[in-house]
Amino acid sequence: MTRPHPLFPYANKWLDLQNTTASWNARLRELARQRHFQEALNLYCQMLASGDSPNAFTFPFAFKSCASLSLPLAGSQLHGHVIKTGCEPEPFVQTSLISMYCKCSTIASARKVFDENHHSRNLAVCYNALIAGYSLNSRFSDAVLLFRQMRKEGVSVNAVTMLGLIPVCAGPIHLGFGTSLHACSVRFGLDGDLSVGNCLLTMYVRCGSVDFARKLFDGMPEKGLITWNAMISGYAQNGLAGHVLDLYRKMEFTGIVPDPVTLVGVLSSCAHLGAHAAGREVEQRIELSGFGFNPFLKNALINMYARCGNLVKARAIFDGMTEKNVISWTAIIAGYGMHGQGELAVQLFDEMISSDELPDGAAFVSVLSACSHAGLTEKGLYYFTAMERDYGLQPGPEHYSCVVDLLGRAGRLEEARKLIGSMSVEPDGAVWGALLGACKIHRNVELAELAFEKVIEFEPTNIGYYVLLSNIFSEAGNMEGILRVRVMMRERKLKKEPGCSYVEYQGRIHLFLAGDRTHPQAQEIYHMLDGLEDIIKRRGGSNDNDQESRNEELITGMGVHSEKLAIAFGLINTEPGTEITVIKNLRVCGDCHLFLKLVSEIVDRQLVVRDATRFHHFKNGVCSCKDYW
């Protein structure tokens, strides 16, 4: 009979221990996979309490849980356990340790782990973890230097390296380095990797180089949903709404099924363009796809319908939401403010506060803007004070520009100027632009020149400000000032963006430029306008703002403004009593504003015009803005 080896009982004990640890690890892995991170850490503590020992396969799940819950202290304690068990040299333990410290924003500890383990200098996974950590913490220079060290040490670069490094290029200043990384990807044979391609595409978009992004997009042999979303979001973020809709149509044609990320980008572009029909189509797609309860899409729909002029539909969606967040409230408040219904916007803001939903900076921008458009000066000043006093929110330039506009419209120009001087942040172009606009309303030439000098330091090519100053000089009879503005524009080779307006009719967009005579119905349109002008004159309607319009036409070389043409087209082609909605890319001038008020009374219709800043609802000779725009 063979006698057992003397160490046999100890071997069995070791096997039992390994099996026990493996079962703990399996449960830890499952909890981490399901994102039950607190439960995973509790289980780890139970494991220790039971007398079982963690091994190299235990720690990555525990570190992932600490990172996800942002618990650097617990992570440091786990680090001690790693050292005690002798698992520190294991590559996957080391990388998870580095990642944990990076995600907990304790980047110095991550670097210390990397430097103190001599194995790190030979392992791509360790370099990749720290490079990704530097990117996550916006440490551009550190990420670049570590990448160079990696190349110097001869450590191979792979797709994971590029996926960690490319996101460090977060703005136009980094475009040159991002382009170099693109070249590296090609040299290393990584350009065919779809994930790397998507990452490069996002990088170009974030750096503002949309044309490079589109060139890369068009050249990609394989395009997944993430690829399409990156390009659509890139166009949307850069204000190229028309390109978004074109690309969305191509995406549908290729058979790629959009997800909520796609549809949010498309809806934001519909809102930007005022493309009501396209927005309705997207809403139908949302319902058919089963995304109807997605809160991000609900919020995007509220914004889209409000900005397309259908405030009733926007409110119906808002009221139908079972759970509203601050974005939902902000969207509907902004919608009412944009439509000149400041009192309702304020009422909704107060309801939001009563519902225990804390307002954020964007919510305050919406309510302050609504107060400004509606002339609710004291209410707006109260909210501005409450912002920091009651909610601990530091006002930014966007809040100050709203308050400067609020005071300026109320004629309190000196208070507005003093507020700019007392700002806790540097005033930007929008702040000075708000003051310049107020000077136009109240014909303050001296303060207007000061505001103009400041605003063109920030936006030297924004021709709208030159036109605004010229109009201020024109109303003051200052021909020398008008000439000076024209000389500045000529020297800087500035040309105003052509005024354009469009109206949806029978599923088609009818676009009109200022002075346009290319439309097939141009003769009828101008005949209609002439007839309306004759009626206004016979009724004794006078237009004190004619000089402003003529001055703008001289300085820009344009003819009849586009919104007049669009309204005339609508009057010709729609039934009496039908509401006409027009979208315009620039601010409505005083001449057109008065003209549309008078026309709404003559034809007994509601005329709705969305210009660059707000909606104007003209009915019975009155505008919803109460001439306060």
XYZ file of C-alpha atoms in Angstrom:
629
model
C 0.000 0.000 0.000
C 1.376 3.392 -1.064
C 1.795 5.780 1.810
C 0.587 9.434 1.243
C 3.143 12.166 0.868
C 3.781 13.944 4.183
C 2.781 17.320 2.676
C -0.525 16.025 1.255
C -2.787 17.536 3.974
C -1.209 20.969 3.466
C -1.677 20.724 -0.308
C -5.392 20.023 0.180
C -5.685 22.988 2.511
C -3.986 25.219 -0.083
C -6.350 23.999 -2.820
C -9.371 24.664 -0.587
C -8.080 28.177 0.084
C -7.648 28.856 -3.631
C -11.130 27.572 -4.389
C -12.600 29.747 -1.642
C -10.759 32.854 -2.902
C -11.875 32.090 -6.461
C -15.517 32.046 -5.381
C -15.108 35.395 -3.602
C -13.451 36.787 -6.736
C -16.269 35.534 -8.951
C -18.835 37.298 -6.763
C -16.712 40.484 -6.692
C -16.385 40.431 -10.475
C -20.147 40.082 -10.933
C -20.947 42.934 -8.545
C -18.416 45.210 -10.266
C -19.802 44.238 -13.678
C -23.303 45.194 -12.548
C -21.926 48.486 -11.131
C -22.880 47.562 -7.560
C -19.648 49.056 -6.307
C -20.555 49.634 -2.672
C -21.767 46.045 -2.384
C -18.479 44.899 -3.926
C -16.467 46.713 -1.256
C -18.730 45.321 1.466
C -18.132 41.848 0.079
C -14.376 42.430 0.127
C -14.610 43.317 3.838
C -16.631 40.134 4.439
C -13.936 38.178 2.671
C -11.290 39.543 5.027
C -13.516 38.974 8.071
C -13.993 35.320 7.074
C -10.251 34.761 7.204
C -9.844 34.247 3.435
C -6.970 36.059 1.729
C -7.278 38.196 -1.418
C -5.017 37.458 -4.365
C -3.943 39.249 -7.523
C -7.339 38.553 -9.141
C -9.234 40.154 -6.240
C -7.709 43.632 -6.243
C -8.670 44.922 -9.732
C -12.388 44.603 -8.879
C -11.892 46.290 -5.509
C -9.862 49.124 -7.042
C -12.478 49.610 -9.754
C -15.127 49.986 -7.057
C -13.043 52.554 -5.136
C -12.436 54.522 -8.335
C -16.117 54.515 -9.326
C -17.161 55.701 -5.865
C -14.226 58.168 -5.693
C -12.860 56.761 -2.437
C -9.114 57.502 -2.470
C -8.688 56.720 1.250
C -10.209 53.260 0.863
C -8.057 52.824 -2.242
C -4.927 53.655 -0.234
C -5.885 51.064 2.381
C -6.309 48.481 -0.368
C -2.896 49.499 -1.680
C -1.505 48.455 1.719
C -3.203 45.067 1.359
C -1.574 44.675 -2.067
C 1.876 45.252 -0.605
C 1.182 42.916 2.316
C 0.098 40.073 0.014
C 3.048 40.596 -2.349
C 0.791 41.224 -5.381
C 2.237 44.620 -6.335
C 4.450 43.373 -9.211
C 1.456 41.855 -11.017
C 0.797 44.018 -14.143
C -3.011 43.985 -13.896
C -2.848 44.875 -10.189
C -0.450 47.710 -10.878
C -2.511 49.134 -13.748
C -5.743 48.979 -11.733
C -3.944 50.709 -8.851
C -2.674 53.489 -11.140
C -6.141 53.886 -12.697
C -7.789 54.063 -9.280
C -5.511 56.873 -8.090
C -6.022 58.766 -11.386
C -9.806 58.476 -11.252
C -9.736 59.693 -7.658
C -7.682 62.720 -8.850
C -4.690 61.738 -6.714
C -2.412 61.765 -9.732
C 0.816 62.133 -7.702
C 0.118 58.792 -5.991
C -0.464 57.173 -9.376
C 2.880 58.460 -10.636
C 4.598 57.245 -7.461
C 3.245 53.725 -8.054
C 4.512 53.847 -11.635
C 7.989 55.144 -10.714
C 8.591 52.817 -7.748
C 7.929 49.608 -9.638
C 10.767 48.890 -12.062
C 8.502 46.594 -14.107
C 6.496 49.668 -15.202
C 9.180 50.903 -17.570
C 8.801 47.794 -19.712
C 5.030 47.385 -19.700
C 2.770 49.136 -22.194
C -0.265 48.548 -19.939
C 1.299 50.622 -17.142
C 2.199 53.479 -19.487
C -1.298 53.319 -20.973
C -2.967 53.502 -17.546
C -0.959 56.572 -16.475
C -1.280 58.327 -19.848
C -5.064 57.830 -19.705
C -4.997 59.179 -16.136
C -3.127 62.303 -17.188
C -5.680 62.840 -19.975
C -8.566 62.351 -17.561
C -7.087 64.999 -15.258
C -6.327 67.412 -18.155
C -2.563 67.136 -17.579
C -1.564 67.738 -21.202
C 2.184 68.257 -20.690
C 2.565 65.261 -18.364
C 0.747 62.985 -20.814
C 2.949 64.124 -23.710
C 6.191 63.718 -21.713
C 5.217 60.224 -20.576
C 4.383 59.254 -24.153
C 7.821 60.460 -25.246
C 9.435 58.464 -22.424
C 7.486 55.420 -23.567
C 8.853 55.783 -27.093
C 12.394 56.385 -25.793
C 12.248 53.180 -23.711
C 11.174 51.254 -26.793
C 7.828 50.198 -25.308
C 5.378 49.315 -28.060
C 2.497 51.697 -28.730
C -0.904 50.116 -29.281
C -4.498 51.213 -29.793
C -5.059 51.570 -26.044
C -2.146 54.032 -25.872
C -3.731 56.215 -28.541
C -7.191 55.976 -26.974
C -5.731 57.275 -23.721
C -3.582 59.994 -25.269
C -5.739 61.500 -28.022
C -8.430 62.861 -25.619
C -5.813 65.111 -23.979
C -6.212 67.328 -27.069
C -9.173 69.289 -25.768
C -9.154 72.559 -27.707
C -7.867 74.452 -30.757
C -4.516 75.067 -29.047
C -3.861 71.301 -29.144
C -4.774 70.757 -32.805
C -1.141 70.554 -33.941
C -0.305 67.804 -31.469
C -3.574 66.015 -32.285
C -2.637 66.006 -35.963
C 0.760 64.527 -35.011
C -1.001 61.748 -33.093
C -3.099 61.067 -36.173
C 0.135 60.673 -38.157
C 1.522 58.354 -35.433
C -1.595 56.215 -35.638
C -1.056 55.800 -39.373
C 2.646 54.987 -38.889
C 1.892 52.375 -36.223
C -0.834 50.818 -38.383
C -3.578 51.786 -35.948
C -5.594 53.999 -38.303
C -7.713 51.018 -39.326
C -8.874 50.497 -35.739
C -12.456 51.791 -35.517
C -12.091 52.934 -31.897
C -8.959 54.939 -32.721
C -10.712 56.460 -35.745
C -13.692 57.482 -33.611
C -11.349 58.980 -31.015
C -9.483 61.006 -33.663
C -12.787 62.187 -35.107
C -13.927 63.415 -31.683
C -10.541 65.095 -31.157
C -10.824 67.096 -34.403
C -14.345 68.176 -33.457
C -13.281 69.295 -29.966
C -10.414 71.250 -31.489
C -12.883 73.063 -33.767
C -11.521 71.506 -36.971
C -14.802 70.194 -38.335
C -13.523 70.026 -41.928
C -10.664 67.685 -40.886
C -13.177 65.622 -38.928
C -15.433 65.281 -41.974
C -12.503 64.337 -44.206
C -11.528 61.607 -41.733
C -15.165 60.508 -41.465
C -15.574 60.216 -45.224
C -12.354 58.196 -45.516
C -13.218 55.643 -42.817
C -13.912 52.262 -44.476
C -16.100 51.196 -41.558
C -18.502 53.482 -39.723
C -20.352 52.370 -36.618
C -23.083 54.179 -34.738
C -20.450 55.857 -32.534
C -18.760 57.225 -35.672
C -21.975 58.761 -36.988
C -22.815 60.156 -33.555
C -19.365 61.751 -33.220
C -19.736 63.562 -36.547
C -23.359 64.587 -35.935
C -22.524 65.853 -32.425
C -19.488 67.669 -33.831
C -21.590 69.567 -36.348
C -24.210 70.336 -33.677
C -21.616 71.621 -31.178
C -20.099 73.892 -33.807
C -23.456 75.389 -34.821
C -23.597 73.687 -38.234
C -27.197 72.616 -37.893
C -27.828 72.236 -41.627
C -24.955 69.762 -41.880
C -26.435 67.770 -38.980
C -29.732 67.238 -40.781
C -27.984 66.329 -44.057
C -25.785 63.775 -42.301
C -28.739 62.359 -40.382
C -30.541 61.733 -43.669
C -27.460 59.930 -45.022
C -27.244 57.872 -41.853
C -30.855 56.755 -42.266
C -30.188 55.892 -45.921
C -27.268 53.613 -44.956
C -29.486 51.681 -42.562
C -27.706 52.711 -39.344
C -30.326 52.859 -36.586
C -30.013 56.053 -34.489
C -29.891 55.934 -30.710
C -30.848 58.642 -28.179
C -27.418 60.295 -28.526
C -28.017 60.718 -32.269
C -31.507 62.057 -31.810
C -30.524 64.591 -29.136
C -27.983 66.067 -31.587
C -30.549 66.162 -34.395
C -33.199 67.784 -32.183
C -30.766 70.480 -31.045
C -30.128 71.287 -34.708
C -33.845 71.379 -35.484
C -34.177 73.841 -32.606
C -31.299 75.942 -33.954
C -32.780 76.086 -37.460
C -36.407 76.308 -36.387
C -37.017 73.192 -38.512
C -40.428 72.333 -37.115
C -41.355 69.637 -39.648
C -38.024 67.841 -39.259
C -38.396 67.991 -35.479
C -41.834 66.381 -35.671
C -40.364 63.560 -37.765
C -37.696 62.975 -35.124
C -40.369 62.851 -32.417
C -42.177 60.145 -34.396
C -38.909 58.207 -34.714
C -38.430 58.488 -30.930
C -41.861 56.973 -30.249
C -41.393 54.171 -32.800
C -37.955 53.337 -31.365
C -39.274 53.029 -27.821
C -37.247 55.997 -26.561
C -40.312 57.966 -25.497
C -39.446 57.871 -21.807
C -35.823 58.981 -22.224
C -35.504 62.194 -20.135
C -32.718 63.616 -22.323
C -34.911 63.291 -25.405
C -37.918 64.753 -23.590
C -35.843 67.788 -22.627
C -34.532 68.111 -26.184
C -38.106 67.962 -27.523
C -39.229 70.720 -25.128
C -36.358 72.904 -26.338
C -36.999 72.084 -30.002
C -40.729 72.844 -29.948
C -40.233 76.036 -27.928
C -37.567 77.302 -30.349
C -39.673 76.318 -33.367
C -42.559 78.443 -32.113
C -44.832 75.683 -30.813
C -44.895 76.615 -27.142
C -48.176 74.767 -26.556
C -46.584 71.460 -27.605
C -43.453 72.175 -25.546
C -45.585 72.763 -22.443
C -47.630 69.604 -23.093
C -44.439 67.501 -23.169
C -43.180 69.203 -20.011
C -46.470 68.661 -18.157
C -46.534 65.006 -19.251
C -43.127 64.212 -17.744
C -43.405 62.068 -14.623
C -39.939 63.128 -13.468
C -38.597 66.599 -14.197
C -35.005 67.643 -13.605
C -33.405 71.087 -13.645
C -32.774 70.765 -17.412
C -36.506 70.201 -18.022
C -37.438 73.286 -15.978
C -34.723 75.368 -17.649
C -35.898 74.411 -21.138
C -39.515 75.422 -20.564
C -38.565 78.596 -18.643
C -36.265 79.616 -21.502
C -39.074 78.886 -23.965
C -41.523 81.211 -22.235
C -38.854 83.881 -21.876
C -37.975 83.679 -25.554
C -41.647 84.104 -26.473
C -41.969 87.245 -24.355
C -44.033 85.601 -21.631
C -41.775 86.641 -18.784
C -44.449 86.475 -16.109
C -45.082 82.792 -16.849
C -41.343 82.124 -16.956
C -40.971 83.650 -13.484
C -43.955 81.686 -12.212
C -42.386 78.438 -13.458
C -39.030 79.319 -11.901
C -40.723 79.832 -8.534
C -42.585 76.524 -8.971
C -39.259 74.812 -9.598
C -37.889 76.221 -6.346
C -41.038 75.096 -4.494
C -40.605 71.560 -5.864
C -37.179 71.410 -4.177
C -35.343 71.321 -7.519
C -32.198 73.401 -7.036
C -31.539 75.848 -9.892
C -28.127 75.846 -11.556
C -26.318 78.515 -13.523
C -28.198 77.735 -16.746
C -31.575 78.028 -14.981
C -30.633 81.487 -13.723
C -29.584 82.555 -17.227
C -33.036 81.515 -18.492
C -35.011 83.375 -15.831
C -32.797 86.491 -15.973
C -33.149 86.599 -19.751
C -36.932 86.200 -19.426
C -37.060 89.093 -16.946
C -34.984 91.228 -19.295
C -37.195 90.582 -22.329
C -40.365 91.249 -20.332
C -39.113 94.348 -18.525
C -39.327 92.696 -15.085
C -36.391 94.696 -13.780
C -36.825 94.379 -10.016
C -37.686 90.698 -10.217
C -34.570 90.042 -12.283
C -32.363 91.958 -9.831
C -33.849 89.927 -6.981
C -32.954 86.655 -8.714
C -29.443 87.903 -9.472
C -28.875 88.682 -5.785
C -30.435 85.380 -4.666
C -28.184 83.427 -7.000
C -25.106 83.793 -4.806
C -26.824 84.619 -1.499
C -29.235 81.672 -1.398
C -27.634 79.086 -3.692
C -23.905 79.769 -3.508
C -23.627 80.151 -7.285
C -20.940 82.527 -8.562
C -22.326 84.652 -11.435
C -20.515 84.264 -14.747
C -20.301 86.661 -17.710
C -23.542 85.186 -19.109
C -25.425 86.228 -15.948
C -23.888 89.692 -15.907
C -24.792 90.258 -19.567
C -28.439 89.457 -18.724
C -28.441 91.949 -15.842
C -26.691 94.648 -17.895
C -29.379 94.111 -20.533
C -32.070 94.221 -17.817
C -30.811 97.543 -16.410
C -30.051 98.972 -19.822
C -33.507 98.349 -21.241
C -34.974 100.037 -18.154
C -32.862 103.130 -18.889
C -30.568 102.598 -15.892
C -27.429 102.881 -18.018
C -25.161 104.276 -15.325
C -26.045 101.378 -12.999
C -25.305 98.973 -15.833
C -21.909 100.576 -16.437
C -21.043 100.451 -12.721
C -22.096 96.801 -12.558
C -19.624 95.981 -15.338
C -16.903 97.790 -13.389
C -17.641 95.747 -10.269
C -17.787 92.322 -11.939
C -15.978 89.490 -10.144
C -15.014 88.016 -13.533
C -13.666 89.730 -16.623
C -16.502 91.129 -18.793
C -16.686 89.549 -22.228
C -18.088 90.694 -25.559
C -21.658 89.755 -24.651
C -21.582 91.992 -21.555
C -20.337 95.037 -23.468
C -22.669 94.177 -26.358
C -25.640 94.290 -23.982
C -24.612 97.780 -22.891
C -24.207 98.881 -26.509
C -27.707 97.617 -27.306
C -29.105 99.576 -24.365
C -27.376 102.717 -25.634
C -29.220 102.225 -28.932
C -32.589 102.097 -27.147
C -31.877 105.217 -25.097
C -29.729 107.073 -27.688
C -26.695 107.507 -25.447
C -23.934 108.187 -27.985
C -21.086 108.819 -25.536
C -21.548 105.571 -23.602
C -22.172 103.707 -26.872
C -18.707 104.663 -28.164
C -17.115 103.364 -24.955
C -19.075 100.094 -25.137
C -18.186 99.709 -28.822
C -14.453 100.141 -28.163
C -14.632 97.393 -25.541
C -16.818 94.960 -27.443
C -14.680 94.922 -30.598
C -11.667 93.986 -28.491
C -13.437 90.655 -27.982
C -15.346 90.373 -31.257
C -13.548 92.521 -33.863
C -15.263 90.806 -36.807
C -18.841 90.872 -35.479
C -20.383 93.238 -37.994
C -23.621 93.489 -35.996
C -21.920 95.792 -33.511
C -20.665 98.096 -36.293
C -24.183 98.343 -37.717
C -25.578 99.006 -34.233
C -23.138 101.870 -33.616
C -23.839 103.269 -37.070
C -27.560 103.285 -36.306
C -26.903 105.097 -33.006
C -24.907 107.757 -34.904
C -27.658 107.948 -37.522
C -30.378 108.663 -34.949
C -28.164 111.356 -33.432
C -27.565 112.916 -36.876
C -23.823 112.257 -36.546
C -22.772 111.733 -40.180
C -19.088 111.868 -39.236
C -19.621 108.913 -36.903
C -21.420 106.920 -39.605
C -18.557 107.560 -42.026
C -16.031 106.496 -39.395
C -17.827 103.164 -38.911
C -17.912 102.526 -42.659
C -14.190 103.251 -42.944
C -13.459 100.794 -40.102
C -15.495 98.129 -41.832
C -13.777 98.754 -45.169
C -10.314 98.638 -43.602
C -11.117 95.388 -41.812
C -12.796 93.946 -44.919
C -15.967 93.178 -43.014
C -19.172 92.211 -44.733
C -22.428 91.609 -42.967
C -23.848 88.117 -42.990
C -26.735 88.242 -45.484
C -30.095 88.556 -43.801
C -32.214 85.519 -44.557
C -35.622 84.279 -43.479
C -37.573 81.183 -44.262
C -41.061 79.816 -43.887
C -42.262 76.195 -44.065
C -45.071 75.621 -46.563
C -46.454 72.239 -47.690
C -43.424 70.383 -46.348
C -40.886 72.607 -48.109
C -38.613 75.365 -46.836
C -38.917 78.656 -48.751
C -35.801 80.737 -48.149
C -35.534 84.475 -48.802
C -32.454 86.701 -48.742
C -32.588 90.451 -48.217
C -33.549 92.040 -51.532
C -34.264 88.602 -53.013
C -35.974 88.465 -56.438
C -35.133 84.854 -57.321
C -38.222 83.187 -55.884
C -40.721 81.977 -58.550
C -43.404 84.140 -56.924
C -41.166 87.209 -56.576
C -43.468 89.418 -58.667
C -46.517 88.542 -56.544
C -44.513 88.973 -53.319
C -43.345 92.485 -54.173
C -46.824 93.383 -55.412
C -48.216 92.276 -52.026
C -45.595 94.356 -50.163
C -46.349 97.448 -52.262
C -50.036 97.044 -51.528
C -49.427 96.735 -47.792
C -47.170 99.816 -47.779
C -49.926 101.809 -49.593
C -52.551 100.756 -47.023
C -50.236 101.738 -44.160
C -49.663 105.171 -45.702
C -53.379 105.736 -46.366
C -54.138 104.852 -42.758
C -51.643 107.447 -41.652
C -49.162 104.868 -40.308
C -45.753 106.463 -39.945
C -42.460 104.752 -39.346
C -39.958 106.642 -37.228
C -37.496 103.797 -37.775
C -37.279 104.183 -41.575
C -33.917 105.912 -41.200
C -32.523 102.928 -39.259
C -33.566 100.543 -42.010
C -32.223 102.780 -44.768
C -28.946 103.223 -42.902
C -28.587 99.467 -42.550
C -29.337 98.964 -46.224
C -26.651 101.526 -47.142
C -24.008 100.061 -44.884
C -24.661 96.463 -45.965
C -25.752 96.979 -49.561
C -28.974 95.008 -49.009
C -32.489 95.720 -50.213
C -35.888 94.839 -48.739
C -35.389 92.853 -45.566
C -35.958 89.121 -45.803
C -38.657 88.777 -43.133
C -40.947 91.108 -45.111
C -40.546 88.877 -48.173
C -41.225 85.715 -46.147
C -44.351 87.201 -44.564
C -45.648 88.358 -47.951
C -45.090 84.852 -49.354
C -47.057 83.406 -46.431
C -49.925 85.828 -46.950
C -50.162 84.893 -50.626
C -50.114 81.137 -50.121
C -52.099 80.487 -46.923
C -55.754 80.763 -46.011
C -57.046 83.874 -44.194
C -56.716 83.487 -40.432
C -53.775 81.055 -40.681
C -50.810 81.825 -38.434
C -47.553 82.476 -40.317
C -44.232 81.597 -38.665
C -40.950 82.942 -40.017
C -37.406 82.152 -38.870
C -34.798 84.908 -39.357
C -31.043 84.627 -38.812
C -30.510 88.250 -37.698
C -32.202 90.627 -35.287
C -35.391 92.281 -36.560
C -34.781 95.988 -37.191
C -37.111 98.725 -35.958
C -38.536 99.376 -39.424
C -39.577 95.755 -39.961
C -40.870 95.459 -36.407
C -43.278 98.376 -36.866
C -44.230 97.198 -40.373
C -45.157 93.720 -39.094
C -47.221 95.153 -36.233
C -49.256 97.225 -38.683
C -49.610 94.353 -41.171
C -50.916 92.003 -38.458
C -53.737 94.486 -37.873
C -54.473 94.982 -41.581
C -54.697 91.261 -42.444
C -56.120 90.222 -39.041
C -53.592 87.420 -38.584
C -50.979 86.348 -36.065
C -47.504 86.728 -37.550
C -44.693 85.013 -35.636
C -41.061 85.908 -36.291
C -38.137 84.256 -34.518
C -35.059 86.426 -34.892
C -31.538 85.931 -33.518
C -32.573 86.681 -29.934
C -36.267 85.928 -29.384
C -39.782 85.403 -30.747
C -42.103 88.211 -31.787
C -45.841 87.408 -31.890
C -47.596 90.146 -33.900
C -51.388 90.332 -33.584
C -53.893 93.178 -33.897
C -51.110 95.734 -34.257
C -49.323 94.663 -31.050
C -46.160 92.628 -30.492
C -45.641 90.198 -27.624
C -42.345 91.934 -26.808
C -44.279 95.136 -26.025
C -41.663 96.979 -28.105
C -39.126 95.923 -25.490
C -36.627 93.978 -27.535
